[in-house]
Amino acid sequence: QVQLVESGGGLVQAGGSLRLSCAASGSIFSITVMGWYRQAPGKERELVATITTGGSTNYADSVKGRFTISRPNAQNTVHLQMNSLKPEDTAVYYCYAFCRRWGMRSDYDYWGQGTQVTVSS
């Protein structure tokens, strides 16, 4: 199995910062992509940012220039530094990994339980 455990969510005022972290563990052979998605009440889950093992990043237009994703040494952790937070960033943030388990021939999607981020105006 693969477990993704998030930490770092909370309540912050508009303009503030938060740092989310996610650690992947379990029978992982390789991780191709790690990232973050979010889901606000009444809305669909949306991409926030992803990072490949090679270091390529992808951001939602709404967070470009404010959020930074990192994956130190391409290991099994990923961080999301969120600056200049806005009320519309309020959502449950989910860690994501596209990875291959030992003994498997294909990569699959895995998700964390989610961590709440609330930005007050």
Short mmCIF file of C-alpha atoms in Angstrom, two decimals:
data_model
loop_
_atom_site.label_atom_id
_atom_site.label_comp_id
_atom_site.label_asym_id
_atom_site.label_seq_id
_atom_site.Cartn_x
_atom_site.Cartn_y
_atom_site.Cartn_z
CA GLN A 1 0.00 0.00 0.00
CA VAL A 2 0.90 3.66 -0.35
CA GLN A 3 0.12 6.23 2.34
CA LEU A 4 0.24 9.99 1.86
CA VAL A 5 0.13 12.04 5.05
CA GLU A 6 -0.36 15.81 4.87
CA SER A 7 0.45 18.41 7.49
CA GLY A 8 0.56 22.17 7.80
CA GLY A 9 -2.99 23.31 7.14
CA GLY A 10 -4.78 25.81 9.32
CA LEU A 11 -6.35 29.24 9.61
CA VAL A 12 -4.55 32.33 8.34
CA GLN A 13 -5.49 35.90 7.52
CA ALA A 14 -5.51 37.16 3.95
CA GLY A 15 -2.01 38.06 2.87
CA GLY A 16 -0.47 35.50 5.17
CA SER A 17 1.50 32.34 4.46
CA LEU A 18 1.23 28.63 5.12
CA ARG A 19 3.46 25.69 4.26
CA LEU A 20 1.94 22.31 3.51
CA SER A 21 3.97 19.11 3.63
CA CYS A 22 3.23 15.58 2.50
CA ALA A 23 5.16 12.40 3.15
CA ALA A 24 4.66 9.27 1.09
CA SER A 25 5.37 5.87 2.57
CA GLY A 26 4.69 2.21 1.94
CA SER A 27 5.76 -0.24 -0.72
CA ILE A 28 6.86 2.43 -3.18
CA PHE A 29 9.18 1.50 -6.02
CA SER A 30 9.17 4.89 -7.71
CA ILE A 31 7.28 8.17 -7.74
CA THR A 32 6.81 9.92 -11.07
CA VAL A 33 4.77 12.93 -9.97
CA MET A 34 3.79 14.47 -6.64
CA GLY A 35 1.55 17.41 -6.15
CA TRP A 36 -1.38 19.16 -4.57
CA TYR A 37 -5.02 19.49 -5.49
CA ARG A 38 -7.74 21.36 -3.64
CA GLN A 39 -11.48 21.26 -3.30
CA ALA A 40 -13.60 24.14 -2.06
CA PRO A 41 -17.17 23.63 -0.82
CA GLY A 42 -19.54 23.08 -3.73
CA LYS A 43 -16.72 22.94 -6.26
CA GLU A 44 -14.84 20.20 -8.05
CA ARG A 45 -11.33 19.17 -7.06
CA GLU A 46 -8.77 21.20 -9.00
CA LEU A 47 -5.07 21.12 -9.66
CA VAL A 48 -2.92 23.43 -7.56
CA ALA A 49 0.61 22.35 -8.45
CA THR A 50 2.61 19.29 -9.44
CA ILE A 51 6.29 18.41 -9.64
CA THR A 52 7.97 15.55 -11.45
CA THR A 53 10.97 13.56 -10.31
CA GLY A 54 12.98 15.56 -12.83
CA GLY A 55 11.91 18.81 -11.18
CA SER A 56 9.44 20.05 -13.77
CA THR A 57 6.61 22.01 -12.19
CA ASN A 58 3.09 22.90 -13.21
CA TYR A 59 0.87 25.46 -11.48
CA ALA A 60 -2.72 26.54 -11.72
CA ASP A 61 -2.93 30.05 -13.13
CA SER A 62 -4.68 31.21 -9.96
CA VAL A 63 -1.63 30.42 -7.78
CA LYS A 64 1.28 31.29 -10.08
CA GLY A 65 3.67 33.69 -8.43
CA ARG A 66 2.22 33.02 -4.97
CA PHE A 67 2.69 29.28 -4.39
CA THR A 68 5.87 27.25 -4.74
CA ILE A 69 6.04 23.47 -4.87
CA SER A 70 9.22 21.62 -3.95
CA ARG A 71 10.38 18.06 -3.59
CA PRO A 72 13.77 17.91 -1.87
CA ASN A 73 16.21 15.57 -3.58
CA ALA A 74 13.29 14.02 -5.48
CA GLN A 75 12.51 11.97 -2.40
CA ASN A 76 9.13 10.92 -1.07
CA THR A 77 8.13 14.28 0.35
CA VAL A 78 6.57 17.31 -1.24
CA HIS A 79 6.00 20.80 0.11
CA LEU A 80 3.75 23.65 -0.93
CA GLN A 81 4.75 27.12 0.21
CA MET A 82 1.71 29.37 -0.02
CA ASN A 83 2.24 33.12 0.19
CA SER A 84 -0.10 36.07 -0.27
CA LEU A 85 -3.04 33.86 0.55
CA LYS A 86 -6.51 34.97 -0.47
CA PRO A 87 -9.94 33.99 0.86
CA GLU A 88 -10.56 32.16 -2.41
CA ASP A 89 -7.68 29.83 -1.56
CA THR A 90 -9.85 28.37 1.20
CA ALA A 91 -10.27 24.66 0.52
CA VAL A 92 -9.29 21.17 1.55
CA TYR A 93 -5.86 20.51 0.08
CA TYR A 94 -5.04 16.97 -1.01
CA CYS A 95 -1.61 15.52 -1.55
CA TYR A 96 -1.27 13.48 -4.74
CA ALA A 97 1.25 10.96 -6.01
CA PHE A 98 1.50 9.06 -9.27
CA CYS A 99 3.71 6.14 -8.37
CA ARG A 100 4.54 2.52 -8.80
CA ARG A 101 4.46 -0.04 -6.05
CA TRP A 102 6.97 -2.86 -5.79
CA GLY A 103 5.93 -5.74 -8.01
CA MET A 104 3.55 -3.65 -10.10
CA ARG A 105 3.99 -2.88 -13.79
CA SER A 106 2.11 0.41 -13.88
CA ASP A 107 1.86 3.68 -11.98
CA TYR A 108 -1.35 4.57 -10.18
CA ASP A 109 -2.89 7.62 -8.54
CA TYR A 110 -2.79 7.91 -4.77
CA TRP A 111 -4.36 10.56 -2.54
CA GLY A 112 -3.94 11.81 0.98
CA GLN A 113 -6.80 12.43 3.40
CA GLY A 114 -6.68 16.18 2.93
CA THR A 115 -5.85 19.13 5.13
CA GLN A 116 -8.05 22.18 5.62
CA VAL A 117 -6.74 25.62 4.67
CA THR A 118 -8.92 28.56 5.67
CA VAL A 119 -8.06 32.13 4.72
CA SER A 120 -10.03 34.82 6.49
CA SER A 121 -10.62 38.25 4.98
#
